[in-house]
PDB file of C-alpha atoms in Angstrom:
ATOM      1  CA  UNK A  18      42.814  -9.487 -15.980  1.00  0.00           C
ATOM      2  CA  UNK A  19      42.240  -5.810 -15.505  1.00  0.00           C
ATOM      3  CA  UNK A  20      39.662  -5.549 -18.345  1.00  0.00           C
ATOM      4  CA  UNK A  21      37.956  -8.742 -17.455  1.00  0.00           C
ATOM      5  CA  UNK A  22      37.199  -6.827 -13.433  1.00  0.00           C
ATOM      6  CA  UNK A  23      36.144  -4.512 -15.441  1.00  0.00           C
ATOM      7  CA  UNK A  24      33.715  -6.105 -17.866  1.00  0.00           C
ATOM      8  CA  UNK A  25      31.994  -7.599 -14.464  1.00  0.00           C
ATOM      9  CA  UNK A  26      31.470  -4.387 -12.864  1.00  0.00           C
ATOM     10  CA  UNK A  27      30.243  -3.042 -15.828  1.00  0.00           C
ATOM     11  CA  UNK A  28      27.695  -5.407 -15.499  1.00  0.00           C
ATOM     12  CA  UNK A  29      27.264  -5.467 -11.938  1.00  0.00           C
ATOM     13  CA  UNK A  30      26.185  -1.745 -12.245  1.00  0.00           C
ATOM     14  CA  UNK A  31      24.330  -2.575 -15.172  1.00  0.00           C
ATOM     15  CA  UNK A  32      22.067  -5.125 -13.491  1.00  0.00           C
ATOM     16  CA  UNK A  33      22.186  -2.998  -9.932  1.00  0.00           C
ATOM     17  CA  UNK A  34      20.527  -0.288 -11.851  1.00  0.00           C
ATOM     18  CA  UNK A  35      17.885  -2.565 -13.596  1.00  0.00           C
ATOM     19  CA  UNK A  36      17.590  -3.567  -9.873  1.00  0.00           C
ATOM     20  CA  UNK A  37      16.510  -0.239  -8.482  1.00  0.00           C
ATOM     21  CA  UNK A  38      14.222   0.603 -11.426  1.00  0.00           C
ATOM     22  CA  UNK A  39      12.104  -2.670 -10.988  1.00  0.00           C
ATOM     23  CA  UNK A  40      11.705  -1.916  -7.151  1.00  0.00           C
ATOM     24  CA  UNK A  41      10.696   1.597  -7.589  1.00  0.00           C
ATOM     25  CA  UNK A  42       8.107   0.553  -9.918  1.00  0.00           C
ATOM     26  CA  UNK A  43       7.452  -2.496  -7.920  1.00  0.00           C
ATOM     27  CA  UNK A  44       6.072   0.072  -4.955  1.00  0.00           C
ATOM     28  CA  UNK A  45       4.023   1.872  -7.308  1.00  0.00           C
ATOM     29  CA  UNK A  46       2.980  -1.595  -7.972  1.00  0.00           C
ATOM     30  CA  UNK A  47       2.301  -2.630  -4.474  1.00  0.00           C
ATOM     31  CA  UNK A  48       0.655   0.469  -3.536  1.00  0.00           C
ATOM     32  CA  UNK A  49      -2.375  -0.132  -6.362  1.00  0.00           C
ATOM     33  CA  UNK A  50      -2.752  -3.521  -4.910  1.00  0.00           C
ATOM     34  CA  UNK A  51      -3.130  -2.174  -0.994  1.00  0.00           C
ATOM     35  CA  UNK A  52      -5.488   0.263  -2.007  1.00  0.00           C
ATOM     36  CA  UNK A  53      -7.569  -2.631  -4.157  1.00  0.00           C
ATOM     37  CA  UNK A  54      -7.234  -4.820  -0.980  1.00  0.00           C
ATOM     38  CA  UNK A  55      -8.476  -1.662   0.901  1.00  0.00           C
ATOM     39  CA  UNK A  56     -11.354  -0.958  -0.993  1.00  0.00           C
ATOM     40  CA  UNK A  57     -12.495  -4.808  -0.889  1.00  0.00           C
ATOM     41  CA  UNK A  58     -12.072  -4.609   2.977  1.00  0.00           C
ATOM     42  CA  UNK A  59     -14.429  -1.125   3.234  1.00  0.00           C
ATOM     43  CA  UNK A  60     -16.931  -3.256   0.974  1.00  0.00           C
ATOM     44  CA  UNK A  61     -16.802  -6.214   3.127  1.00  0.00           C
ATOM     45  CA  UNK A  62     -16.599  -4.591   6.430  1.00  0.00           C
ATOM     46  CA  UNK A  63     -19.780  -2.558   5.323  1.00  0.00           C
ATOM     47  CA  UNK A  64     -21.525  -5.695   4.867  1.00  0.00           C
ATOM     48  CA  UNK A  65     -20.582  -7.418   8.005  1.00  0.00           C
ATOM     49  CA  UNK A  66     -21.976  -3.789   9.824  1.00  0.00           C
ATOM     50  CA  UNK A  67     -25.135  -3.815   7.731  1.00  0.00           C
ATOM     51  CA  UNK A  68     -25.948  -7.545   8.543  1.00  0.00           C
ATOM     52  CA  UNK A  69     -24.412  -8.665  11.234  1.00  0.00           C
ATOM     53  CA  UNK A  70     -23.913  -5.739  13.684  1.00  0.00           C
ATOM     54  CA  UNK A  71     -20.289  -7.151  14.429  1.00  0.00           C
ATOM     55  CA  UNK A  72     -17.554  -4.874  16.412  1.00  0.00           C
ATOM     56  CA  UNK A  73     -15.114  -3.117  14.299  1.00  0.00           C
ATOM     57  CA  UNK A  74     -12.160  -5.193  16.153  1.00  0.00           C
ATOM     58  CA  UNK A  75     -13.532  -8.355  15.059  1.00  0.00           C
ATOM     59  CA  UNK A  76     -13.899  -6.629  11.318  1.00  0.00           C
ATOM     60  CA  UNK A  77     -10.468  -6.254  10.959  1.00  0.00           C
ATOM     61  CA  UNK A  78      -8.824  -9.487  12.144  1.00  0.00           C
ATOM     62  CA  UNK A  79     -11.462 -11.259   9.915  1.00  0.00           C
ATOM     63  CA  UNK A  80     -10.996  -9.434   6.681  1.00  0.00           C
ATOM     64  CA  UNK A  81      -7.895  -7.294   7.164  1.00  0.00           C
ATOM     65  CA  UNK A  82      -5.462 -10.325   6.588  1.00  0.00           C
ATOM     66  CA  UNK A  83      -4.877  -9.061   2.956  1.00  0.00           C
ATOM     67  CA  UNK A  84      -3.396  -5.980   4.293  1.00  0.00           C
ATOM     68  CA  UNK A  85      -0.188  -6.036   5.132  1.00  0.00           C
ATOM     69  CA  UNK A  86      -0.126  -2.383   7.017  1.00  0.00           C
ATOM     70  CA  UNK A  87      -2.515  -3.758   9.377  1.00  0.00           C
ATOM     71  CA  UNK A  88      -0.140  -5.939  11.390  1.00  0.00           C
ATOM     72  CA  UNK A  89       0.883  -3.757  14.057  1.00  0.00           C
ATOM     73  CA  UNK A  90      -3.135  -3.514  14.107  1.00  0.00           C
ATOM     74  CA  UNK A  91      -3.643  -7.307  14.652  1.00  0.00           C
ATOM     75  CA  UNK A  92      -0.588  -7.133  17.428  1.00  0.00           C
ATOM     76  CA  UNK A  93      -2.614  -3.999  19.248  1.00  0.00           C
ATOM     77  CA  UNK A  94      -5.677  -5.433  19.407  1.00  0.00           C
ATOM     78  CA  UNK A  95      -4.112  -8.616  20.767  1.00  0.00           C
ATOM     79  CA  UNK A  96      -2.607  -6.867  23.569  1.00  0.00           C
ATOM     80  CA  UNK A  97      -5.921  -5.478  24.464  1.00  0.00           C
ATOM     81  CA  UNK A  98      -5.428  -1.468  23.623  1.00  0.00           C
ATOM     82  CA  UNK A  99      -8.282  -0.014  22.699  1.00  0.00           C
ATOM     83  CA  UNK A 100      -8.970   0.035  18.813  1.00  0.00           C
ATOM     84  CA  UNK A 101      -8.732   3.948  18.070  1.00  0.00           C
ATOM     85  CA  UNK A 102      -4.782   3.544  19.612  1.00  0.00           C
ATOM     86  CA  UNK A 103      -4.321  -0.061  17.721  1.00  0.00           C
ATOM     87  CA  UNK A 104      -5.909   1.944  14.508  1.00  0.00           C
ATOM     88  CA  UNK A 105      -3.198   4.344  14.527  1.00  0.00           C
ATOM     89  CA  UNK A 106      -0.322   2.075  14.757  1.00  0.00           C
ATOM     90  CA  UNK A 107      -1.640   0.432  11.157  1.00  0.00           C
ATOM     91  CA  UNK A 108      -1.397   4.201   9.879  1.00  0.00           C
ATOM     92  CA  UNK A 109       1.952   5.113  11.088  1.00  0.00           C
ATOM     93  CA  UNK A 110       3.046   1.724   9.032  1.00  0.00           C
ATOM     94  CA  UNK A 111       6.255   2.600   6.747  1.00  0.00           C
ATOM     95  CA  UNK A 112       4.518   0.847   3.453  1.00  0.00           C
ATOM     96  CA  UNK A 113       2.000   3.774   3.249  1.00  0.00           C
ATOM     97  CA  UNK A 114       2.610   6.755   1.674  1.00  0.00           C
ATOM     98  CA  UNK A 115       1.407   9.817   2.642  1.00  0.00           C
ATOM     99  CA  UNK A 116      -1.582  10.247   0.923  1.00  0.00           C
ATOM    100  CA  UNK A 117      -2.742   6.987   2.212  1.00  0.00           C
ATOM    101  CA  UNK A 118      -1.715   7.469   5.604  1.00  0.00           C
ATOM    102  CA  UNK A 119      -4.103  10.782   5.511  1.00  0.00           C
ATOM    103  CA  UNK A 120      -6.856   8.139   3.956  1.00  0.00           C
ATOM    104  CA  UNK A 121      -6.516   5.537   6.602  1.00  0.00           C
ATOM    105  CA  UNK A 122      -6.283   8.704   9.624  1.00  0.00           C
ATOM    106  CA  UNK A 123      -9.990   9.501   7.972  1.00  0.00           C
ATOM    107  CA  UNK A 124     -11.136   6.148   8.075  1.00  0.00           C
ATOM    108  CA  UNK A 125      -9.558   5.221  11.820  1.00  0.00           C
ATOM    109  CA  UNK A 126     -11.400   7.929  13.051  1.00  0.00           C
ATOM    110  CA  UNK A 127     -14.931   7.649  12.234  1.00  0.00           C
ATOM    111  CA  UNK A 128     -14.858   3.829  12.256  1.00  0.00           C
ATOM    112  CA  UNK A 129     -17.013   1.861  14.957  1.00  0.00           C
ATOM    113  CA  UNK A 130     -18.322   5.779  16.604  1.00  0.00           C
ATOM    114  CA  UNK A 131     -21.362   5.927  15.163  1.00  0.00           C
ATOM    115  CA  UNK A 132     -25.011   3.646  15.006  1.00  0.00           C
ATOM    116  CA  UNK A 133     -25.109   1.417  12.250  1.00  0.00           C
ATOM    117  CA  UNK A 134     -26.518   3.598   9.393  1.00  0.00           C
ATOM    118  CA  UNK A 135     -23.289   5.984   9.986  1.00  0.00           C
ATOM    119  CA  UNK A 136     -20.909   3.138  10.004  1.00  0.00           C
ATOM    120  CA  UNK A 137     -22.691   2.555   6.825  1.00  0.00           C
ATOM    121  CA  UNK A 138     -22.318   6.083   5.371  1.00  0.00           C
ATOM    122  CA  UNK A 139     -18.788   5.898   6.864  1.00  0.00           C
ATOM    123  CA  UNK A 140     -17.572   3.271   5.186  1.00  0.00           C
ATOM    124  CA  UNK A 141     -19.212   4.396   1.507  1.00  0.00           C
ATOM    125  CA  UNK A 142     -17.214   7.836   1.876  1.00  0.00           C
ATOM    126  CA  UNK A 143     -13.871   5.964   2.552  1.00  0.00           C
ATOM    127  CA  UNK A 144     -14.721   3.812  -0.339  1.00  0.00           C
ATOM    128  CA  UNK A 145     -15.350   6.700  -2.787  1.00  0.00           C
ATOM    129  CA  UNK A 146     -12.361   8.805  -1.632  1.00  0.00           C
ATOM    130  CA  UNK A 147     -10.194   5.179  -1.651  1.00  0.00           C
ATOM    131  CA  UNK A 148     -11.249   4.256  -5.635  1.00  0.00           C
ATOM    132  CA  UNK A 149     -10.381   8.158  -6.409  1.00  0.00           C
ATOM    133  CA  UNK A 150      -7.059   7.584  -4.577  1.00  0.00           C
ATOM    134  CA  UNK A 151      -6.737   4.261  -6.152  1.00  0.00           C
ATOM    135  CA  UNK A 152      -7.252   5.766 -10.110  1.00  0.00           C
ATOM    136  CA  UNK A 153      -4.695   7.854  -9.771  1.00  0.00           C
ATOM    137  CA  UNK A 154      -2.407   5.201  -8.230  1.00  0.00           C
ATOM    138  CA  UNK A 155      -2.801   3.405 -11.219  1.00  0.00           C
ATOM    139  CA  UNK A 156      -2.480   5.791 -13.471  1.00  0.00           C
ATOM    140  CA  UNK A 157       0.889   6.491 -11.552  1.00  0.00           C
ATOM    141  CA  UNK A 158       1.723   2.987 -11.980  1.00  0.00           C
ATOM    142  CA  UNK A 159       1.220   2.884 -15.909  1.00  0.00           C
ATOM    143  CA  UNK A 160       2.695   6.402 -16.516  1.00  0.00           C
ATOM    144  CA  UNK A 161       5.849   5.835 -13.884  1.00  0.00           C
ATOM    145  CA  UNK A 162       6.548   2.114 -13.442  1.00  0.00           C
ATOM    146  CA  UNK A 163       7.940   1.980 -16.945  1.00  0.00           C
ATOM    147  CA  UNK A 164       9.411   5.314 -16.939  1.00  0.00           C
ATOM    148  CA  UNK A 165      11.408   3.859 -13.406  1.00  0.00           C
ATOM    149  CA  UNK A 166      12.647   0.691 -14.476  1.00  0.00           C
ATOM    150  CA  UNK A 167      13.846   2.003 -17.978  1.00  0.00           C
ATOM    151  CA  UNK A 168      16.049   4.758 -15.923  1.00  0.00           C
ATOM    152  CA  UNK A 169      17.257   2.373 -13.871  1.00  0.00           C
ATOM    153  CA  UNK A 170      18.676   0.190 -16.845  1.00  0.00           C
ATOM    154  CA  UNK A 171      20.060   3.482 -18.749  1.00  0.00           C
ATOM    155  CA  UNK A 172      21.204   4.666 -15.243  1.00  0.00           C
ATOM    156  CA  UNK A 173      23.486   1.352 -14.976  1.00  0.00           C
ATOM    157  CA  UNK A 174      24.121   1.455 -18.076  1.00  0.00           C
ATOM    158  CA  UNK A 175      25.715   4.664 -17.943  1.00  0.00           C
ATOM    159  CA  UNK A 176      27.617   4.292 -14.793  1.00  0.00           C
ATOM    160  CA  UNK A 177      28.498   0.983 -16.265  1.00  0.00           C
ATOM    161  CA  UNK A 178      30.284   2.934 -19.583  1.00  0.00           C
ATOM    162  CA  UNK A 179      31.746   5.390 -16.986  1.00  0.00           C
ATOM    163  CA  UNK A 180      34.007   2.634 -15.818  1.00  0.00           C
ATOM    164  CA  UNK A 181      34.820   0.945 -18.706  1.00  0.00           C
TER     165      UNK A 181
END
């Protein structure tokens, strides 16, 4: 009976550590993706400046949907604060990592405080600085999401021989 309770923990710990590798990679994962999302939201809000003049409130709840950090945005903006307070509440969201909090602080900043041609010029220097971030997210992602999930399985593994 003994060795069976142990057999199952073994593999409890086993699969627990494949567990934790997969979701550390899975951020690195999910943080490529929000900054691909990002970039396609700088591209599209630059448009909707260029052409249609629109307010940078209305911007966001049409094409930041994708985004999951800009909830507490959407909530803000509802509630009627301004949209330099609202824009800070989407950076202090606990998804983003540092680097991208610094990226989205940049971008809150100068968005919607200039004429047209420097919301323009605004947006195009978020983008560049976002696909630089975004490379070496991905390169993150290919170099560390493997390297994370195979620890995980050796880390359960070993903890699993530990107890047996």
């Amino acid at each position: 009976m003994i060795f069976l309770l142990k057999w199952i923990g073994a593999v409890f710990l086993l699969l627990a550590g494949a567990t934790a590798g997969y979701l550390e990679s899975k951020k690195l994962h999910d943080r490529v993706t929000r900054l691909k999302n990002f970039c396609i939201f700088l591209d599209n809000a630059a448009t909707e400046v260029s052409y249609e003049g629109m307010p940078v409130e209305e911007i966001c709840m049409r094409h930041g949907k994708s985004l999951d950090f800009m909830a507490p945005l959407f909530v803000a903006l509802k509630a009627g604060e301004p949209f330099p307070q609202a824009w800070k509440k989407a950076e202090a969201s606990p998804v983003l990592c540092e680097e991208d909090r610094e990226l989205l602080s940049q971008f809150g900043e100068g968005f919607g405080a200039s004429d047209t041609q420097g919301q323009l010029n605004h947006c195009s220097l978020c983008g560049s600085l976002t696909k630089k971030t975004l490379l070496k997210a991905e390169e993150d992602e290919k170099k560390k999401g493997k390297l994370y999930r195979m620890l995980g399985l050796f880390g359960g593994a070993a903890a699993a021989l530990l107890l047996c």
